[in-house]
Short mmCIF file of C-alpha atoms in Angstrom, two decimals:
data_model
loop_
_atom_site.label_atom_id
_atom_site.label_comp_id
_atom_site.label_asym_id
_atom_site.label_seq_id
_atom_site.Cartn_x
_atom_site.Cartn_y
_atom_site.Cartn_z
CA MET A 27 -22.67 -75.65 -34.20
CA LEU A 28 -23.15 -71.86 -35.08
CA GLY A 29 -22.06 -70.91 -31.74
CA ALA A 30 -18.91 -72.97 -31.17
CA VAL A 31 -17.98 -71.45 -34.39
CA ARG A 32 -18.74 -67.90 -33.52
CA ARG A 33 -16.97 -68.17 -29.89
CA GLY A 34 -13.72 -69.89 -31.50
CA LEU A 35 -13.46 -67.31 -33.92
CA VAL A 36 -14.23 -64.64 -30.32
CA SER A 37 -11.70 -66.60 -29.02
CA SER A 38 -8.92 -66.55 -31.90
CA ASN A 39 -9.38 -62.45 -32.08
CA THR A 40 -8.18 -62.02 -28.27
CA VAL A 41 -5.27 -64.27 -29.42
CA LEU A 42 -4.31 -62.65 -32.31
CA GLU A 43 -4.53 -59.07 -30.35
CA ARG A 44 -2.52 -60.59 -27.65
CA ILE A 45 0.30 -60.17 -31.35
CA MET A 46 -0.56 -58.28 -32.70
CA PRO A 47 2.99 -55.98 -32.44
CA LEU A 48 4.61 -58.76 -33.96
CA LEU A 49 1.91 -60.41 -36.05
CA THR A 50 2.85 -57.46 -39.55
CA PRO A 51 7.02 -57.98 -38.46
CA ALA A 52 6.19 -61.92 -39.38
CA ALA A 53 4.55 -61.16 -42.43
CA ILE A 54 6.93 -59.51 -44.00
CA VAL A 55 10.13 -62.41 -43.13
CA VAL A 56 7.35 -65.03 -45.20
CA GLY A 57 6.97 -63.27 -47.75
CA VAL A 58 10.17 -62.09 -48.34
CA LEU A 59 11.07 -66.44 -47.77
CA ASN A 60 8.77 -67.45 -50.31
CA GLU A 61 8.01 -64.66 -52.14
CA ALA A 62 7.89 -67.47 -55.13
CA SER A 63 5.20 -68.54 -54.20
CA LEU A 64 3.04 -64.65 -53.55
CA LEU A 65 4.01 -62.65 -56.16
CA PRO A 66 1.93 -63.75 -58.50
CA LEU A 67 -0.79 -63.43 -56.12
CA THR A 68 0.10 -60.19 -55.82
CA TRP A 69 -3.39 -58.73 -57.50
CA LEU A 70 -5.60 -60.71 -54.53
CA VAL A 71 -4.00 -57.35 -52.66
CA PRO A 72 -6.68 -54.90 -53.51
CA TRP A 73 -10.30 -57.23 -52.83
CA ILE A 74 -8.06 -58.33 -49.29
CA PHE A 75 -7.78 -55.03 -48.60
CA ALA A 76 -11.31 -53.46 -49.60
CA GLY A 77 -12.58 -56.73 -47.24
CA MET A 78 -10.61 -55.37 -44.47
CA THR A 79 -12.15 -52.05 -44.81
CA LEU A 80 -15.17 -52.84 -45.04
CA ILE A 81 -15.30 -55.85 -41.57
CA GLY A 82 -13.44 -52.58 -40.26
CA SER A 83 -16.10 -50.07 -41.10
CA LEU A 84 -19.17 -51.61 -38.78
CA LYS A 85 -18.16 -49.44 -36.29
CA SER A 86 -18.92 -46.37 -37.48
CA ASN A 87 -22.13 -44.82 -38.33
CA PHE A 88 -23.11 -41.20 -38.94
CA ARG A 89 -24.68 -40.35 -35.87
CA ASP A 90 -20.81 -40.75 -33.86
CA LEU A 91 -19.65 -39.08 -37.03
CA LEU A 92 -22.13 -36.08 -36.66
CA ALA A 93 -20.79 -35.37 -32.73
CA VAL A 94 -17.63 -35.88 -33.48
CA LEU A 95 -17.75 -33.39 -36.65
CA VAL A 96 -20.41 -30.83 -33.81
CA LYS A 97 -16.88 -30.31 -31.97
CA PRO A 98 -14.01 -31.06 -34.11
CA GLN A 99 -11.69 -29.08 -32.40
CA LYS A 100 -9.87 -32.88 -32.11
CA LEU A 101 -10.38 -33.88 -35.18
CA ILE A 102 -8.60 -30.54 -37.13
CA LEU A 103 -6.18 -30.84 -34.58
CA LEU A 104 -5.74 -34.62 -35.71
CA LEU A 105 -5.33 -34.50 -39.05
CA VAL A 106 -2.51 -31.46 -39.30
CA ILE A 107 -0.78 -33.95 -37.37
CA LEU A 108 -1.40 -36.17 -39.86
CA HIS A 109 -1.11 -35.04 -43.30
CA VAL A 110 0.62 -31.40 -42.21
CA VAL A 111 3.28 -32.15 -39.46
CA MET A 112 4.62 -35.69 -40.02
CA PRO A 113 4.24 -35.40 -44.34
CA LEU A 114 6.82 -32.47 -43.48
CA ILE A 115 8.89 -34.30 -40.84
CA GLY A 116 9.18 -37.95 -43.34
CA TRP A 117 10.26 -35.10 -46.19
CA LEU A 118 13.10 -33.66 -44.13
CA ALA A 119 14.11 -36.71 -42.31
CA ALA A 120 14.68 -38.31 -46.24
CA MET A 121 16.05 -35.20 -47.77
CA LEU A 122 18.14 -34.99 -44.53
CA PHE A 123 19.56 -38.70 -44.91
CA PHE A 124 18.80 -39.56 -48.96
CA PRO A 125 19.57 -36.14 -50.74
CA GLY A 126 19.55 -36.65 -54.08
CA ASP A 127 17.31 -40.25 -54.51
CA PRO A 128 13.53 -39.23 -54.77
CA TYR A 129 11.89 -42.87 -54.84
CA THR A 130 12.94 -43.06 -51.42
CA VAL A 131 12.03 -39.41 -50.43
CA THR A 132 8.86 -40.59 -52.06
CA GLY A 133 8.43 -42.73 -49.43
CA TYR A 134 8.52 -41.63 -46.24
CA VAL A 135 6.67 -38.17 -47.83
CA LEU A 136 3.75 -42.20 -48.80
CA LEU A 137 4.92 -43.16 -45.62
CA PHE A 138 2.43 -40.22 -44.53
CA ALA A 139 0.55 -38.74 -46.43
CA ILE A 140 -1.74 -41.66 -46.08
CA PRO A 141 -4.54 -41.95 -43.50
CA THR A 142 -4.47 -43.27 -40.35
CA GLY A 143 -5.27 -46.94 -39.61
CA VAL A 144 -8.52 -48.54 -38.98
CA VAL A 145 -6.40 -51.13 -36.41
CA SER A 146 -6.01 -47.97 -34.96
CA VAL A 147 -9.16 -48.77 -33.27
CA VAL A 148 -8.10 -52.14 -31.19
CA TRP A 149 -5.24 -49.96 -29.21
CA VAL A 150 -7.81 -46.50 -28.95
CA SER A 151 -10.81 -49.41 -26.43
CA MET A 152 -7.99 -51.20 -25.12
CA HIS A 153 -6.42 -48.43 -23.08
CA GLY A 154 -10.85 -46.78 -22.70
CA GLY A 155 -9.98 -43.82 -25.25
CA ASN A 156 -12.02 -41.95 -27.44
CA ILE A 157 -13.87 -44.31 -30.11
CA ALA A 158 -15.74 -42.01 -31.78
CA LEU A 159 -13.34 -39.62 -32.24
CA THR A 160 -11.26 -42.62 -33.58
CA LEU A 161 -13.92 -44.19 -35.68
CA ALA A 162 -14.87 -40.31 -37.26
CA LEU A 163 -10.70 -39.51 -37.98
CA ILE A 164 -10.31 -42.47 -39.66
CA LEU A 165 -13.44 -42.23 -41.95
CA ILE A 166 -12.79 -38.65 -43.13
CA ASP A 167 -9.38 -39.65 -42.75
CA THR A 168 -10.46 -42.63 -45.62
CA LEU A 169 -12.61 -40.32 -47.65
CA LEU A 170 -10.66 -37.96 -48.32
CA SER A 171 -7.63 -39.97 -49.14
CA PRO A 172 -8.21 -39.72 -52.09
CA LEU A 173 -7.28 -36.40 -52.80
CA ILE A 174 -4.97 -35.99 -49.71
CA VAL A 175 -2.16 -38.72 -50.53
CA PRO A 176 -2.13 -37.90 -54.13
CA ALA A 177 -1.96 -33.40 -53.30
CA THR A 178 0.40 -34.05 -50.44
CA LEU A 179 3.34 -36.06 -53.29
CA TYR A 180 2.47 -33.83 -56.17
CA VAL A 181 3.67 -30.56 -53.29
CA LEU A 182 6.56 -31.98 -51.63
CA MET A 183 7.92 -34.11 -54.76
CA GLY A 184 6.49 -32.32 -57.66
CA ALA A 185 7.82 -33.76 -60.86
CA SER A 186 10.55 -35.30 -59.05
CA VAL A 187 8.28 -38.34 -59.32
CA GLN A 188 6.18 -39.65 -62.51
CA MET A 189 2.62 -41.39 -61.05
CA ASP A 190 -0.08 -41.28 -62.50
CA ALA A 191 -2.94 -39.11 -59.92
CA GLY A 192 -5.86 -40.61 -60.92
CA GLU A 193 -5.09 -44.41 -61.39
CA MET A 194 -3.93 -44.02 -57.63
CA MET A 195 -7.04 -41.62 -56.70
CA ARG A 196 -9.28 -44.52 -57.58
CA GLY A 197 -6.87 -47.25 -56.49
CA LEU A 198 -7.81 -45.96 -53.07
CA LEU A 199 -11.81 -45.04 -53.97
CA TRP A 200 -12.24 -49.17 -54.26
CA MET A 201 -10.39 -49.90 -51.45
CA VAL A 202 -10.77 -47.17 -48.99
CA VAL A 203 -13.60 -44.96 -50.03
CA LEU A 204 -16.23 -47.28 -51.03
CA PRO A 205 -15.99 -50.05 -48.05
CA SER A 206 -15.95 -48.07 -45.62
CA VAL A 207 -19.09 -45.98 -46.94
CA ALA A 208 -20.91 -49.35 -47.29
CA GLY A 209 -19.82 -50.62 -44.12
CA MET A 210 -21.45 -47.52 -42.23
CA LEU A 211 -25.01 -47.66 -43.79
CA LEU A 212 -24.76 -51.14 -43.17
CA ASN A 213 -24.74 -50.49 -40.06
CA GLN A 214 -26.42 -47.46 -40.42
CA PHE A 215 -29.75 -49.39 -41.75
CA SER A 216 -29.46 -52.34 -39.24
CA LYS A 217 -29.38 -49.69 -36.45
CA GLY A 218 -25.56 -51.40 -34.79
CA LYS A 219 -26.79 -55.13 -34.93
CA ILE A 220 -24.58 -55.72 -37.74
CA SER A 221 -22.01 -54.90 -36.39
CA THR A 222 -23.31 -56.75 -32.94
CA VAL A 223 -23.63 -59.48 -34.13
CA CYS A 224 -21.02 -59.82 -37.12
CA GLY A 225 -18.04 -57.94 -36.52
CA PRO A 226 -16.71 -59.72 -33.42
CA PRO A 227 -16.54 -63.20 -35.65
CA LEU A 228 -15.46 -60.72 -38.82
CA ALA A 229 -12.42 -59.01 -36.66
CA PRO A 230 -10.27 -61.66 -36.42
CA PHE A 231 -10.32 -62.14 -40.21
CA VAL A 232 -8.70 -58.41 -40.57
CA LYS A 233 -6.31 -60.22 -38.36
CA VAL A 234 -5.65 -62.30 -41.52
CA GLY A 235 -6.06 -60.13 -44.29
CA LEU A 236 -3.38 -57.87 -42.71
CA PHE A 237 -1.49 -60.48 -42.34
CA THR A 238 -1.61 -62.01 -46.18
CA VAL A 239 -1.61 -58.39 -47.96
CA VAL A 240 1.75 -57.64 -45.78
CA SER A 241 3.40 -61.87 -47.12
CA ILE A 242 1.72 -60.02 -50.42
CA ASN A 243 4.13 -56.92 -50.12
CA GLY A 244 6.48 -58.39 -48.72
CA ALA A 245 7.44 -60.58 -51.43
CA SER A 246 7.60 -57.58 -53.75
CA ILE A 247 10.62 -55.97 -52.11
CA ALA A 248 12.43 -59.16 -50.83
CA ARG A 249 14.39 -58.67 -53.41
CA TYR A 250 16.28 -55.75 -51.19
CA LEU A 251 15.68 -57.39 -48.08
CA LYS A 252 17.30 -60.82 -48.88
CA HIS A 253 20.61 -58.65 -49.69
CA PRO A 254 20.74 -55.85 -46.85
CA ASP A 255 23.22 -53.09 -47.25
CA GLY A 256 24.11 -49.69 -45.31
CA LYS A 257 21.04 -48.30 -47.37
CA LEU A 258 18.85 -50.52 -46.45
CA VAL A 259 19.99 -50.19 -42.29
CA LEU A 260 19.48 -46.26 -42.52
CA ILE A 261 16.21 -46.79 -43.13
CA ILE A 262 14.53 -48.50 -41.30
CA ALA A 263 16.93 -47.00 -38.75
CA VAL A 264 15.23 -42.83 -39.90
CA THR A 265 11.72 -45.25 -40.04
CA PHE A 266 11.77 -46.32 -36.53
CA VAL A 267 12.58 -42.62 -35.80
CA THR A 268 9.77 -40.41 -37.82
CA VAL A 269 7.01 -43.72 -36.93
CA ALA A 270 7.70 -42.98 -32.73
CA LEU A 271 7.92 -39.30 -33.79
CA GLY A 272 4.61 -40.17 -34.76
CA TYR A 273 3.19 -41.46 -30.92
CA VAL A 274 5.30 -38.50 -29.29
CA ILE A 275 3.95 -35.30 -31.12
CA GLY A 276 -0.03 -36.86 -30.09
CA ALA A 277 1.14 -38.17 -26.78
CA PHE A 278 3.27 -33.75 -26.55
CA VAL A 279 0.34 -32.43 -27.60
CA SER A 280 -2.01 -33.77 -25.71
CA ARG A 281 -0.49 -33.13 -22.71
CA ARG A 282 -0.18 -29.45 -23.61
CA LEU A 283 -3.91 -29.35 -23.85
CA HIS A 284 -4.71 -30.96 -20.97
CA TYR A 285 -6.80 -33.42 -22.77
CA ASP A 286 -8.52 -35.96 -20.61
CA HIS A 287 -7.96 -39.20 -21.00
CA GLU A 288 -10.01 -40.68 -23.22
CA SER A 289 -9.20 -37.66 -25.80
CA SER A 290 -5.46 -38.23 -24.88
CA VAL A 291 -5.09 -42.31 -25.78
CA ALA A 292 -7.59 -41.53 -28.83
CA VAL A 293 -5.15 -38.61 -30.37
CA GLN A 294 -1.68 -40.34 -28.88
CA PHE A 295 -2.79 -43.67 -30.92
CA ASN A 296 -4.28 -41.95 -33.88
CA SER A 297 -1.06 -39.62 -34.79
CA GLY A 298 1.14 -42.40 -34.73
CA MET A 299 -1.26 -45.12 -36.78
CA ARG A 300 -1.05 -45.39 -40.56
CA ASN A 301 -2.58 -47.43 -42.74
CA LEU A 302 0.14 -48.75 -43.74
CA SER A 303 -1.50 -52.07 -45.43
CA ALA A 304 -2.32 -49.49 -47.61
CA GLY A 305 0.05 -47.44 -48.19
CA ALA A 306 2.26 -50.46 -48.94
CA VAL A 307 -0.32 -51.55 -51.63
CA LEU A 308 -0.13 -47.90 -53.45
CA ALA A 309 3.41 -47.92 -53.42
CA VAL A 310 4.01 -51.13 -55.24
CA ARG A 311 1.08 -50.79 -57.48
CA TYR A 312 1.65 -47.19 -58.81
CA PHE A 313 5.94 -46.34 -57.95
CA PRO A 314 9.18 -48.85 -58.58
CA PRO A 315 10.12 -50.87 -55.80
CA ALA A 316 12.27 -48.67 -53.57
CA VAL A 317 8.72 -46.82 -52.59
CA ALA A 318 8.12 -49.68 -51.35
CA LEU A 319 11.06 -49.04 -49.00
CA PRO A 320 10.63 -47.00 -45.83
CA VAL A 321 6.27 -48.05 -45.75
CA ILE A 322 6.66 -51.80 -45.31
CA SER A 323 10.18 -50.88 -43.14
CA GLY A 324 7.62 -49.19 -41.48
CA MET A 325 5.28 -52.50 -40.59
CA LEU A 326 8.03 -53.64 -38.95
CA PHE A 327 7.40 -51.31 -35.34
CA GLN A 328 4.13 -49.79 -35.48
CA GLN A 329 2.21 -52.24 -34.02
CA ILE A 330 5.86 -52.84 -31.79
CA LEU A 331 5.18 -48.74 -31.16
CA ALA A 332 1.81 -48.81 -30.53
CA ALA A 333 2.77 -51.29 -27.90
CA CYS A 334 4.88 -49.54 -26.35
CA SER A 335 2.70 -46.24 -25.90
CA GLY A 336 0.02 -48.43 -24.76
CA MET A 337 2.34 -49.46 -21.56
CA PHE A 338 3.60 -45.55 -21.18
CA ILE A 339 -0.47 -44.75 -21.27
CA ARG A 340 -0.89 -47.26 -18.86
CA SER A 341 1.86 -46.44 -16.55
CA ARG A 342 0.63 -42.90 -16.67
CA VAL A 343 -3.08 -44.02 -15.34
CA ARG A 344 -1.57 -46.37 -12.66
CA ARG A 345 0.88 -42.31 -11.30
CA ARG A 346 -2.69 -40.66 -12.08
CA GLN A 347 -4.48 -42.86 -9.60
CA GLN A 348 -1.66 -43.54 -7.20
CA ALA A 349 -1.74 -39.56 -6.76
CA GLU A 350 -5.58 -39.93 -6.11
CA LEU A 351 -4.98 -41.85 -3.32
CA LEU A 352 -2.25 -40.46 -1.98
CA ALA A 353 -4.04 -36.98 -2.13
CA ASP A 354 -7.57 -39.26 -0.16
CA ARG A 355 -5.40 -40.16 2.14
CA LEU A 356 -4.29 -36.63 3.04
CA ALA A 357 -7.44 -35.50 3.37
CA ALA A 358 -8.74 -38.34 5.05
CA PRO A 359 -7.26 -36.99 8.91
CA ALA A 360 -8.39 -33.44 7.78
CA SER A 361 -11.32 -34.43 7.95
CA SER A 362 -11.88 -35.97 10.75
CA ASP A 363 -10.21 -33.35 12.48
CA ILE A 364 -13.33 -31.47 11.30
CA ARG A 365 -15.62 -33.57 12.39
CA SER A 366 -14.67 -33.77 15.23
CA THR A 367 -13.87 -30.33 16.05
CA LEU A 368 -17.63 -30.13 15.31
CA THR A 369 -18.94 -32.38 17.79
CA LYS A 370 -17.15 -30.52 20.82
#
């Protein structure tokens, strides 16, 4: 009986992974259409998110973390892209298109200040990327988030928007940091057994939790999405371009630095992925609703852009394989000629 349940959960996770690009946009639609029934459930969001983080962290352990920390160049590069380059791009784009609108500008800064997404593990593993680097980045970025997020908002926004930095730090601590540490400790003390035994059947609950969190947060800004105007269309367009730039920058940097395939995949996805569900929770809980619009709009595109990034990676791998095959074919006659000469 338990075996059948486990197989069913694992199979359902495979299905959910295939429809990941559509999952978050569909959740936003559900939230908008069910605003009245979902808004009273807002209090559940931090608890659901903490559970998602705990499950997602069961793959982490101290050994992989230390292996990455011994040679931290790629990790530092990703942190610079995530928390220096992209927040500046978001801030500059928002100041250009939304001057005099501090709430929207704050939304874009928050969009790119939040840590990388746990779901990036799914995309990196699907395309043969560096899992150890990804898990180490997620863990370190998550642990630093109570400091990085308020600091980024303060540096780029200053006193333009009122925020309770201490309360935000406590929220990130309870929702993100403590569950991550708990998951890593469970994996460490069980010597990886909990990840192997419990990880696969629990994985679909992360996707269901993501759908639920996005739906509830979508209900929180339903009044903006139900009555779209030119500003909302512009927010969606600017968000699409800036979020896409994260993936492009990751691909460009890894190519320029001649990273191997595994590292290139990890850098590309982690440069573009964000923990947008956490960002939406922060925006809804600690800021006026208008701040949440850029973050929620980012949910429309992040998984779709991740899927497009995966297609780009697959096409690049195919081109490389074809080039290697052609080189082998061209080298084969030359080798035959050398062998025939030696025999003579």
